[in-house]
Coordinates of C-alpha atoms in Angstrom, one line a residue:
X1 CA 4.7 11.4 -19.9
X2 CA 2.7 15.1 -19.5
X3 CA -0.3 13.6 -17.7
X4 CA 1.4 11.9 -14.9
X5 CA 3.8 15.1 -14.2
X6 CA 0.4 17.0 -14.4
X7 CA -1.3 14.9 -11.7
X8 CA 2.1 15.1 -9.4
X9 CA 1.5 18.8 -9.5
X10 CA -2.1 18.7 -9.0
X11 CA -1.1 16.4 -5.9
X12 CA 1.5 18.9 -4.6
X13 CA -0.8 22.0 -4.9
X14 CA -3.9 20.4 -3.1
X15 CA -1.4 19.3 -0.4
X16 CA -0.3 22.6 0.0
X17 CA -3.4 24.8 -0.2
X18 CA -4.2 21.8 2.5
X19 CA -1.8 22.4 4.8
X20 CA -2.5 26.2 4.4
X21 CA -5.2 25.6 6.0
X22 CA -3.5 25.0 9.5
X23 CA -1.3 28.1 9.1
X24 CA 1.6 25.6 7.4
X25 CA 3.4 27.3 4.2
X26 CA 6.4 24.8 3.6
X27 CA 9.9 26.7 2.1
X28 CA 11.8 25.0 -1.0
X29 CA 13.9 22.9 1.7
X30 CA 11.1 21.7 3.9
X31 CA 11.4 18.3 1.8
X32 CA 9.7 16.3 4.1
X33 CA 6.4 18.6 3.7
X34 CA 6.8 19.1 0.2
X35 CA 6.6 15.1 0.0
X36 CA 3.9 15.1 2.6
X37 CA 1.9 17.9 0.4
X38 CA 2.0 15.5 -2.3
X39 CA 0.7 12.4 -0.1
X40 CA -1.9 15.0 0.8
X41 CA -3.5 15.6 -2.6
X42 CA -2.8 11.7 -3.5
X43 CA -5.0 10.5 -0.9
X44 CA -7.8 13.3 -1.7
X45 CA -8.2 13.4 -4.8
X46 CA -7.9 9.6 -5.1
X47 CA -10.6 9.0 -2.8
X48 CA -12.7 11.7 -4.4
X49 CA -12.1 9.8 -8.0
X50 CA -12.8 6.6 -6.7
X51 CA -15.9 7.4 -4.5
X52 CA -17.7 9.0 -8.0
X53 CA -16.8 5.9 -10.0
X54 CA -18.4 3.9 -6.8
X55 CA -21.6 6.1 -7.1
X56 CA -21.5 5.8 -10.9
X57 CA -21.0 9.8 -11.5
X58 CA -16.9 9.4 -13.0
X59 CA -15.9 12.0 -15.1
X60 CA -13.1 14.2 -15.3
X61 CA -14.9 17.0 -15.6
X62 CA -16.8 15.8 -12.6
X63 CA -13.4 15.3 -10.8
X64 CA -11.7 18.3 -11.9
X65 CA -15.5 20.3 -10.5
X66 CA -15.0 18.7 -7.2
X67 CA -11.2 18.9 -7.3
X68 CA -11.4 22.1 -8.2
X69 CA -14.2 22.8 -5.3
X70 CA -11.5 21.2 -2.6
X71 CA -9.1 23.6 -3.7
X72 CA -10.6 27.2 -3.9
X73 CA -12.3 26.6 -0.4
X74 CA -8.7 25.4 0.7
X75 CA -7.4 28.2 -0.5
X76 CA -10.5 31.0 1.0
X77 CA -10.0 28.7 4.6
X78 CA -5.8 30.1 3.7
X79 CA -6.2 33.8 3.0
X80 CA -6.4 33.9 6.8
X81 CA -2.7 33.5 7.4
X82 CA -0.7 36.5 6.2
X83 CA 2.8 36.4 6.3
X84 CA 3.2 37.1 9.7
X85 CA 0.5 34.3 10.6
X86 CA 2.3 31.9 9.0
X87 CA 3.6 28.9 11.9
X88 CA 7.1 28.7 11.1
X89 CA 8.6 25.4 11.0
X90 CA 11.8 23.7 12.4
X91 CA 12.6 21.3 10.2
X92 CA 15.2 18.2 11.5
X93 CA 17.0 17.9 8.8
X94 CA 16.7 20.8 5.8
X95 CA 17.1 19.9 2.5
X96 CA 21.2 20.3 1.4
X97 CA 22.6 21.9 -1.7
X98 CA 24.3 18.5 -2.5
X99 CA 21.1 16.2 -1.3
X100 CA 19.0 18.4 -4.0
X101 CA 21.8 18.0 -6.7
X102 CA 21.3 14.0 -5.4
X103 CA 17.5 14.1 -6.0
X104 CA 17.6 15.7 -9.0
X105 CA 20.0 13.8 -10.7
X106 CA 18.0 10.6 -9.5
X107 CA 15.2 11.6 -11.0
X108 CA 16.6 12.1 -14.2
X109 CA 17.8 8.5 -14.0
X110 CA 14.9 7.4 -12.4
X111 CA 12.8 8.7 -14.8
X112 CA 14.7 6.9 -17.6
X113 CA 14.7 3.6 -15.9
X114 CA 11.0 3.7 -15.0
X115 CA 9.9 5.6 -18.3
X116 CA 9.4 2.2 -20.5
X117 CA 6.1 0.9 -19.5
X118 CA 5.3 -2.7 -21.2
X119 CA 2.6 -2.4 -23.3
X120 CA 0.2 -4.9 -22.2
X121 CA -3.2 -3.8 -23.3
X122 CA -5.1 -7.5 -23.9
X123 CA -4.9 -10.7 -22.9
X124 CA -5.1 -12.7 -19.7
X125 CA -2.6 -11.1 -17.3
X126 CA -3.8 -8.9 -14.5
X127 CA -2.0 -5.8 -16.5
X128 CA -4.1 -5.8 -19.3
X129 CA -7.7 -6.4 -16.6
X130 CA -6.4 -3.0 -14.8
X131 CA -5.8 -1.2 -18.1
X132 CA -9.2 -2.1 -19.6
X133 CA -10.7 -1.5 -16.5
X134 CA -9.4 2.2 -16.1
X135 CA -10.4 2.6 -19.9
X136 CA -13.8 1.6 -19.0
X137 CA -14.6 3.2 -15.6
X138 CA -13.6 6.5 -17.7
X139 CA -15.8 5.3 -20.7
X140 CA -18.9 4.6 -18.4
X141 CA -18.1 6.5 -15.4
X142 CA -18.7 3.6 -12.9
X143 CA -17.4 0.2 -11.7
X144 CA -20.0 -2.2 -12.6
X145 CA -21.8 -2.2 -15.7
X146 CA -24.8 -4.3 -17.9
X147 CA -24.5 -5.6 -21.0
X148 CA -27.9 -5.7 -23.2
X149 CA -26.4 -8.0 -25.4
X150 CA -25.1 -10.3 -23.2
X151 CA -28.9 -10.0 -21.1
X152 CA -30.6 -10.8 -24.5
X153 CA -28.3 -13.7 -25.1
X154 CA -30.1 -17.4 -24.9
X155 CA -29.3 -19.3 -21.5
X156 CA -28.6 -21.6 -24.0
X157 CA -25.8 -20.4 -25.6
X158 CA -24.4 -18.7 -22.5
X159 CA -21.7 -21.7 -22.1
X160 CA -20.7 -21.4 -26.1
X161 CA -20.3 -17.8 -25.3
X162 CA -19.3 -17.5 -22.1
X163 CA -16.5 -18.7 -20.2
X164 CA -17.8 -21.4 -17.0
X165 CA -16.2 -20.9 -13.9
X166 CA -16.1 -23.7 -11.1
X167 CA -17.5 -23.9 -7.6
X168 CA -16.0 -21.3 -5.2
X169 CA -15.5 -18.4 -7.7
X170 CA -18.0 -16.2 -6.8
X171 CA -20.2 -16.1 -10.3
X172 CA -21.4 -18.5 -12.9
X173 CA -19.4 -17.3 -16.0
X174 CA -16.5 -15.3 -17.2
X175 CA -17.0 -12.7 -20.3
X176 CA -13.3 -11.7 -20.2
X177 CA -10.6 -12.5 -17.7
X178 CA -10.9 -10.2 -14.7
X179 CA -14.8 -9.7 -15.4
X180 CA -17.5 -11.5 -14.1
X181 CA -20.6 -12.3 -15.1
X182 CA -22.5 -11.9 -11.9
X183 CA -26.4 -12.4 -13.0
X184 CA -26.7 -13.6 -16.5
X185 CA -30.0 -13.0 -17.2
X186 CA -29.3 -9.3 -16.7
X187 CA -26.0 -8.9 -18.2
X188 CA -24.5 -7.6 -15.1
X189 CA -20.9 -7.7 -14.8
X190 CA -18.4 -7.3 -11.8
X191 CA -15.0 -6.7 -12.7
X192 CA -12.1 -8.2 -10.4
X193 CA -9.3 -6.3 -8.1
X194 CA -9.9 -3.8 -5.6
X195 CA -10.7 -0.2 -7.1
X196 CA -8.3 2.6 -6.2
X197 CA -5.5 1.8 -8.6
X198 CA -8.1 1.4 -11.7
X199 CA -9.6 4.7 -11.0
X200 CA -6.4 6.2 -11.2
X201 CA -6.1 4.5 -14.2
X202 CA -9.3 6.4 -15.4
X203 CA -8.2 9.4 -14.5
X204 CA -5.2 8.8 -16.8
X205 CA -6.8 8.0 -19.4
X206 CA -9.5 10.4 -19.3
X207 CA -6.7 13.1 -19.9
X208 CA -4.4 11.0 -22.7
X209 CA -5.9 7.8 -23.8
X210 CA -4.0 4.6 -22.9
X211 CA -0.2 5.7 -23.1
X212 CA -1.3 8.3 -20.4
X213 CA -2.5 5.2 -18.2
X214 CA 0.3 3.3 -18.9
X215 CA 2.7 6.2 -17.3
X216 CA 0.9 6.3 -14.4
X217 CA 2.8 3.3 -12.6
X218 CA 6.6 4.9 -13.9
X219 CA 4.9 7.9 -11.6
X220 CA 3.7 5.5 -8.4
X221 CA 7.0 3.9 -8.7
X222 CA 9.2 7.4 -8.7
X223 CA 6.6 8.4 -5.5
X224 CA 7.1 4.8 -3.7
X225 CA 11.2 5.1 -4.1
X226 CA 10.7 8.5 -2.4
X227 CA 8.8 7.2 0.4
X228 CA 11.4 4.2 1.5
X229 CA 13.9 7.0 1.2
X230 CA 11.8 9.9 3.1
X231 CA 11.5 6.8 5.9
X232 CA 15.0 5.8 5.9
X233 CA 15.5 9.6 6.0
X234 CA 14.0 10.4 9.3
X235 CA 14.9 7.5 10.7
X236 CA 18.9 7.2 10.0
X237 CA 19.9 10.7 8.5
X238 CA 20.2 12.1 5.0
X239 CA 22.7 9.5 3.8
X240 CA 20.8 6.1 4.6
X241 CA 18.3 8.1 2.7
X242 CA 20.3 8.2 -0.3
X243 CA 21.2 4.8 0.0
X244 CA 17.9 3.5 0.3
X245 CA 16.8 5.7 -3.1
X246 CA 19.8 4.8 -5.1
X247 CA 19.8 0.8 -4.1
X248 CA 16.1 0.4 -4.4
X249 CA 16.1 2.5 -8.1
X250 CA 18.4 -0.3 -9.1
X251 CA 17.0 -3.3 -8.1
X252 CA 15.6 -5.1 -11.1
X253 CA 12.3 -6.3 -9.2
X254 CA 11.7 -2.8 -8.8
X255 CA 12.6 -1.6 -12.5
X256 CA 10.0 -4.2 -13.1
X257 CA 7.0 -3.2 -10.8
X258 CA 7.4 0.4 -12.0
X259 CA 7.3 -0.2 -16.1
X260 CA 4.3 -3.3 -15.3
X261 CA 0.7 -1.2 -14.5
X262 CA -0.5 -3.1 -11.7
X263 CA -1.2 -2.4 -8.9
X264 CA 2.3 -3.5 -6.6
X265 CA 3.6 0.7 -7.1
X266 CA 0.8 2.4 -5.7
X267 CA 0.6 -0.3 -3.0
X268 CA 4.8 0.4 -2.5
X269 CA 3.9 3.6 -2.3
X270 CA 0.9 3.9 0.2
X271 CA 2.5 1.2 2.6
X272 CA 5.7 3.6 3.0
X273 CA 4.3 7.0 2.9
X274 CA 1.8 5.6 5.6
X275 CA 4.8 4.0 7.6
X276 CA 6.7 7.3 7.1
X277 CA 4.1 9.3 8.5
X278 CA 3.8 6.7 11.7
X279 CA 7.3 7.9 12.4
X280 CA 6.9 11.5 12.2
X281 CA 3.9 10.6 14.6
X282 CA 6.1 8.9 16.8
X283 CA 8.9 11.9 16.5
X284 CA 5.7 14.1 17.4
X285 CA 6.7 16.3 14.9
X286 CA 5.0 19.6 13.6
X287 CA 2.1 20.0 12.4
X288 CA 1.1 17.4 15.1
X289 CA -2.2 17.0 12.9
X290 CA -0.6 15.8 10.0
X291 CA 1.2 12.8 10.8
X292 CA -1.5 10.7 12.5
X293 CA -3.8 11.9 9.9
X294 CA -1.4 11.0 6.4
X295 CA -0.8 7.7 8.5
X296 CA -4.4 6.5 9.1
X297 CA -5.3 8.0 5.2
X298 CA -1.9 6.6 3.8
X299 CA -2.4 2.8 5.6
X300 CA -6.3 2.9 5.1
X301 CA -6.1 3.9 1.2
X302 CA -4.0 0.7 0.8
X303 CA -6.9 -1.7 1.9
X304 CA -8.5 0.2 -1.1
X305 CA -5.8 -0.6 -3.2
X306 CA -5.5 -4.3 -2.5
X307 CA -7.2 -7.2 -0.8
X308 CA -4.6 -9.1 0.2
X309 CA -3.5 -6.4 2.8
X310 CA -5.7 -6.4 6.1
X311 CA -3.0 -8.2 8.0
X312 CA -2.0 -4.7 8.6
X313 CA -4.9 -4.5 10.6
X314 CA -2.4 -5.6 13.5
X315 CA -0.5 -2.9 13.2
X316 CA -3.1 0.1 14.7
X317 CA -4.2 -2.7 17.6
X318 CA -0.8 -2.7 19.1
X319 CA 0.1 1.4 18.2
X320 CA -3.4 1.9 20.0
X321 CA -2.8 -0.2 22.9
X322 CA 0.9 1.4 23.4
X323 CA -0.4 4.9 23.3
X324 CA -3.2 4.2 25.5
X325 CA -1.1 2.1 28.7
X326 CA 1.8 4.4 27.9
X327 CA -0.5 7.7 28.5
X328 CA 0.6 9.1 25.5
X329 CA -2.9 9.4 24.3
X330 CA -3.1 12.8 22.4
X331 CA -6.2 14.5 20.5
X332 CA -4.5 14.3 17.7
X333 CA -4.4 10.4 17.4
X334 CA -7.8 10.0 17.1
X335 CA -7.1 11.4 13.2
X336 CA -4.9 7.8 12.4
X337 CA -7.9 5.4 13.9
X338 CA -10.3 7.3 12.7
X339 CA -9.6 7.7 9.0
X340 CA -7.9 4.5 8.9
X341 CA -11.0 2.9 10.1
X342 CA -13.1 4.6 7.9
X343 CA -11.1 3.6 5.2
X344 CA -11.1 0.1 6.3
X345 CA -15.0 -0.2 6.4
X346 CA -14.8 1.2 2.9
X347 CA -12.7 -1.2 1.6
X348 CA -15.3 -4.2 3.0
X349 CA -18.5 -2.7 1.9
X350 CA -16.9 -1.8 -2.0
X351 CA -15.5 -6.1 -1.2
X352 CA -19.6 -6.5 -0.3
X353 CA -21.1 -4.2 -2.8
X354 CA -18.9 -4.0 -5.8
X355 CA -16.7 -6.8 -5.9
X356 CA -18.4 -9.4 -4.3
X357 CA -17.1 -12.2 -6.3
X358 CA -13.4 -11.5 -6.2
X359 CA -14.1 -11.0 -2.8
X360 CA -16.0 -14.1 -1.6
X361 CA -13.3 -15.6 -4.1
X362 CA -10.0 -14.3 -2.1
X363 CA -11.8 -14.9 1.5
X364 CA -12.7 -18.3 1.1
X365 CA -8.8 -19.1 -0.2
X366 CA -7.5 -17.8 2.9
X367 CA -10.2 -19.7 4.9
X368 CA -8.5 -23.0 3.3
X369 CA -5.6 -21.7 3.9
X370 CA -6.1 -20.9 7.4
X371 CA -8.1 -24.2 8.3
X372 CA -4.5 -26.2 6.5
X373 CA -2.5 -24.7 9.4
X374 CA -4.8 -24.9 12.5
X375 CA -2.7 -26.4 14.4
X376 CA -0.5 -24.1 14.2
X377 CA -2.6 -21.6 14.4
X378 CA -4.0 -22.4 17.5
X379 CA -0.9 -22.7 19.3
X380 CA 0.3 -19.6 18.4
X381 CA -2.9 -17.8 19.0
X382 CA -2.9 -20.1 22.6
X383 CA 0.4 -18.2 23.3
X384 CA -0.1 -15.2 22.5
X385 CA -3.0 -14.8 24.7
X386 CA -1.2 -16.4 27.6
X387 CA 1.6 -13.4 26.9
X388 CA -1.0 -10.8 26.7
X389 CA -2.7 -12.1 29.8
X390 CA 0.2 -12.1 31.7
X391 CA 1.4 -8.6 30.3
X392 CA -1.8 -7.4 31.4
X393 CA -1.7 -8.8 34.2
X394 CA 1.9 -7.2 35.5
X395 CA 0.6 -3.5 34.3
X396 CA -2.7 -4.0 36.5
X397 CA -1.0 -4.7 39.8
X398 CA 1.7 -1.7 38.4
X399 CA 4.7 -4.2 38.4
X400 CA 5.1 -3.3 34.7
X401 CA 5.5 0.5 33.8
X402 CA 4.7 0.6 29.2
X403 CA 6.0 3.6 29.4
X404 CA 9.6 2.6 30.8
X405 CA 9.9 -0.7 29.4
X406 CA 13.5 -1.1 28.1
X407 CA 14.6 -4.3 26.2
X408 CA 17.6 -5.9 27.5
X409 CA 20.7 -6.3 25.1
X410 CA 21.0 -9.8 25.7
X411 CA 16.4 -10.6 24.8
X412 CA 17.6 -8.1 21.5
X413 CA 20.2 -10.3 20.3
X414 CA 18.4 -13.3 20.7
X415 CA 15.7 -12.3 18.4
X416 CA 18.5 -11.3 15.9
X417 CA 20.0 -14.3 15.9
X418 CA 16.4 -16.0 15.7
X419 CA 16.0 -14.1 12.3
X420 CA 19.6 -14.6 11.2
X421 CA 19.1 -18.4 11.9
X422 CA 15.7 -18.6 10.1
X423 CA 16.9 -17.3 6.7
X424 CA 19.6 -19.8 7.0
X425 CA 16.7 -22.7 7.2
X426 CA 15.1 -20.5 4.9
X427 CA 17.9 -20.1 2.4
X428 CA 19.9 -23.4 2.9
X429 CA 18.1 -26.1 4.7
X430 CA 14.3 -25.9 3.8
X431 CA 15.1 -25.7 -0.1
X432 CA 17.0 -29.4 0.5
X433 CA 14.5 -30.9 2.4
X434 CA 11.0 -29.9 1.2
X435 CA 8.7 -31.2 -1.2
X436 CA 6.9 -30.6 -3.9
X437 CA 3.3 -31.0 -4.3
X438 CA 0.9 -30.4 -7.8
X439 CA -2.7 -28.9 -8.3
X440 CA -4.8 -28.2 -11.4
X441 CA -5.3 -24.9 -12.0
X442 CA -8.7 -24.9 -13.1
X443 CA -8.4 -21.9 -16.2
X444 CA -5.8 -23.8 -17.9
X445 CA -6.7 -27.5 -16.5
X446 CA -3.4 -28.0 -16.3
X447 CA -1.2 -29.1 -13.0
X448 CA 1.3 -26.6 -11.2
X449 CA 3.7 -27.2 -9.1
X450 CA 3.6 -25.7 -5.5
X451 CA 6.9 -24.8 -4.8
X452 CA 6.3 -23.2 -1.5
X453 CA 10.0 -24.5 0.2
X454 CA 12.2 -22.7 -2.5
X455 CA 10.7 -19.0 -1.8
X456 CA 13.3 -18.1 0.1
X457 CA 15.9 -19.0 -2.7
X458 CA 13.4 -18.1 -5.9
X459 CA 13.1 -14.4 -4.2
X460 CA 16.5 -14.5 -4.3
X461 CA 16.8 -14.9 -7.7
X462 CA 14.5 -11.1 -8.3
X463 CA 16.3 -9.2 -5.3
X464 CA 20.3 -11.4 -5.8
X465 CA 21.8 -13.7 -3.1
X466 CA 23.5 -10.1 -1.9
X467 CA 19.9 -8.7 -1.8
X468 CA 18.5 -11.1 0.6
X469 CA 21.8 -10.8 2.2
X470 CA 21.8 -7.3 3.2
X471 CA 17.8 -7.2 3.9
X472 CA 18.3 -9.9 6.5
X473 CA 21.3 -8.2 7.7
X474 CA 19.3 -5.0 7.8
X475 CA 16.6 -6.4 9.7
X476 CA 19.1 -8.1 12.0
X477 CA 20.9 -4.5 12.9
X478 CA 17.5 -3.4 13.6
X479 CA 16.6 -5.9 16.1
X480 CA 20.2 -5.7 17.7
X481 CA 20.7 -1.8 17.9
X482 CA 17.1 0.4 17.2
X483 CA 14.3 -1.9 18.9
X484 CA 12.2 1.6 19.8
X485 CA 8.9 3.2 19.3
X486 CA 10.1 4.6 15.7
X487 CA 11.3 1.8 14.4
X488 CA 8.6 -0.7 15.2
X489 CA 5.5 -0.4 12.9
X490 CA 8.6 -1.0 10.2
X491 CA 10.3 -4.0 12.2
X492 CA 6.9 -5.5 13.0
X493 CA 6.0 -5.3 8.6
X494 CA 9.2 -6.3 7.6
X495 CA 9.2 -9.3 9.8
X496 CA 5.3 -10.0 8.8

């Protein structure tokens, strides 16, 4: 339990000596810079971590030396500001005597809750692949790796040996689950899953062994209830806040996620501290800087964290087209796209370079997938462009002002009742209706069930029927009453 509280500190005081830099020295109740200060040193020292196990140079002392290096010339850039230098702050919504009394106990509970991490250490499941791969980028200091004995092995024997994997997989053999044999005859092996998460992992266990890497998801889950709170926060006040931290803490899929080390907590917590930050962008709150640049690092960092996430690739496409027609553009924007594409092309080339197979793998499912709904697809993507030529079309002759749009009451309750009527045919009618198809899953050779027409209902049975309830409600409200600029990278990945 030491080394995770350790690396929150470690976090917090890069984030700080960080923020220094621009002349910001949060107080006890700046809460929402505190939490940001944290975000701050995640997403740096992360990145640092994971680029040196990229390069093949991981080692905590090599992290800690560059850590280490961030933070005295943080701190030399700091001595600058003296007291009276210092930019003072207005903060919305200071931190209360009873919120902090909330928080704190919360964590106590949270901490209890979360504290139990399953011990999965072997074996097929993703867990145990993440676990052995942390233990082994901190053993090896890098990603990939060669096996002389495997290289020496007879080309004969590789299939007694070896585990064959079909057409489409990306390599010719399996050593372990999660590890690919990429080239044989050289022993080289490519481990599965996108690397930010397993690097973490290695950091962990670099400073406690494997108990220390199984308490780092109890930590991502504490950080990622924070963030849904901190969002609700700004958004709706201190109380929805509270609300969103207390019912989230006790919803069993989450009590789950946070004790199981994979990599759904760091995700939870990346997605919502980067849609946090798009809010505070949106607020224009001080330090301008900060907001478009924890957003951009925040959102980019989770395209490092998992593959299955560039849909949110939308989502900076339609903030960027807003800002721009809306002449909103500031300086200070050019921090979200920038990092956030940086991040991105970081994310492909590690897919290219480092984890081709997975990633040839995962691409060519959702080309399949895609090519089993073209139809649909092409309709969609046929109207879509008709409404975006249009739209253009009205702002270039100035008949449309972006900047003053207002949606009417009646277009907002239409698209809440649209929602409300698809999880009805979601919930109810699709369930009754649909059917089931089988395919051979080709580790086990035996035939699953694709059950695609009961998610609705089978997601009910994690979250409870009153959970889907009150998130479709939610969502519902949204569209109804708070269709605005702060609410809408959150409406838009909700609804996704």
């Amino acid at each position: 339990m030491a080394v995770p509280v350790i690396l929150a500190i470690l976090m917090g005081i890069a984030g700080l000596l960080i923020l220094r830099v621009g002349g910001y020295r949060p107080r006890l109740t700046d809460l929402e810079l505190l939490f940001a200060a944290i975000g701050i040193g995640a997403l740096v020292l992360g990145w640092a971590a994971l680029l040196m196990a990229e390069l093949g140079w991981f080692s905590l002392l090599h992290w800690a030396a560059v850590g280490g290096l961030v933070l005295t010339l943080a701190a030399l850039a700091s001595r600058q500001y003296g007291p009276d230098k210092v930019k003072v702050i207005e903060v919305a919504q200071p931190l209360s005597k009873r919120e902090a009394v909330a928080l704190g106990l919360w964590l106590i509970v949270a901490t209890w809750l979360f504290g139990r991490p399953h011990e999965y250490i072997t074996g097929a499941a993703d867990v145990g692949v993440y676990l052995n791969l942390g233990a082994h980028i901190a053993h090896t200091g890098r990603i990939t790796f060669s096996d002389p004995m495997l290289a020496s092995l007879d080309p004969v024997l590789r299939k007694a040996f070896l585990r064959p994997l079909p057409p489409g997989q990306g390599a010719s053999f399996y050593l372990f689950p999660g590890f690919y044999v990429v080239d044989p005859s050289q022993g080289l092996i490519v481990p599965e899953f996108y690397p930010l998460h397993p690097v973490w992992l290695a950091i962990a266990y670099s400073l406690g062994g494997i108990r220390a890497e199984l308490w780092m998801t109890p930590l991502w889950g504490i950080l990622a209830i924070l963030a849904v709170s901190m969002t609700a926060r700004r958004l709706w006040g201190q109380q929805a806040g509270l609300l969103a931290l207390i019912g989230l803490s006790l919803t069993a899929l989450q009590i789950w996620f946070a004790r199981y080390a994979t990599a759904e907590m760091l995700t939870q917590y990346l997605l919502w501290t980067g849609l946090w930050a798009l809010v505070g962008w949106m607020d224009e709150a001080k330090p301008r800087w900060l907001w478009p640049a924890l957003a951009g690092g925040a959102l980019g960092q989770v395209f490092l964290t998992r593959i299955d996430m560039y849909a949110l690739l939308l989502l900076p496409f339609g903030i960027g087209f807003w800002r721009w027609r809306s002449k909103r553009w500031q300086r200070v924007d050019g921090l979200f796209f920038g990092l956030l594409a940086v991040l991105t092309l970081h994310s492909l080339l590690h897919g290219w370079l480092l984890s081709q197979p997975y990633t040839a793998r995962l691409f060519l499912y959702a080309q399949r997938l895609l090519l089993s709904r073209l139809n649909g697809l092409i309709l969609a993507a046929a109207g879509g462009s008709a409404g975006i030529a249009v739209s253009w079309i009205l702002v270039k002759r100035g008949r449309v002002n972006i900047a003053q749009i207002r949606i009417s009451q009646r277009w907002r309750w239409m698209a809440a009742a649209s929602v409300a009527a698809l999880a009805l045919y979601g919930y109810w009618i699709r369930p009754k209706f649909g059917s089931t198809s089988t395919y051979v899953y080709w580790y086990s050779g035996m035939p699953i069930p694709a059950l695609d027409h009961e998610n609705f209902v089978r997601l009910g049975w994690y979250l409870s029927p009153l959970g889907i309830a009150l998130g479709v409600m939610g969502i519902v409200w949204i569209l109804a009453r708070e269709v605005n600029r702060r609410t809408a990278a959150l409406l838009a990945v909700g609804l996704f």
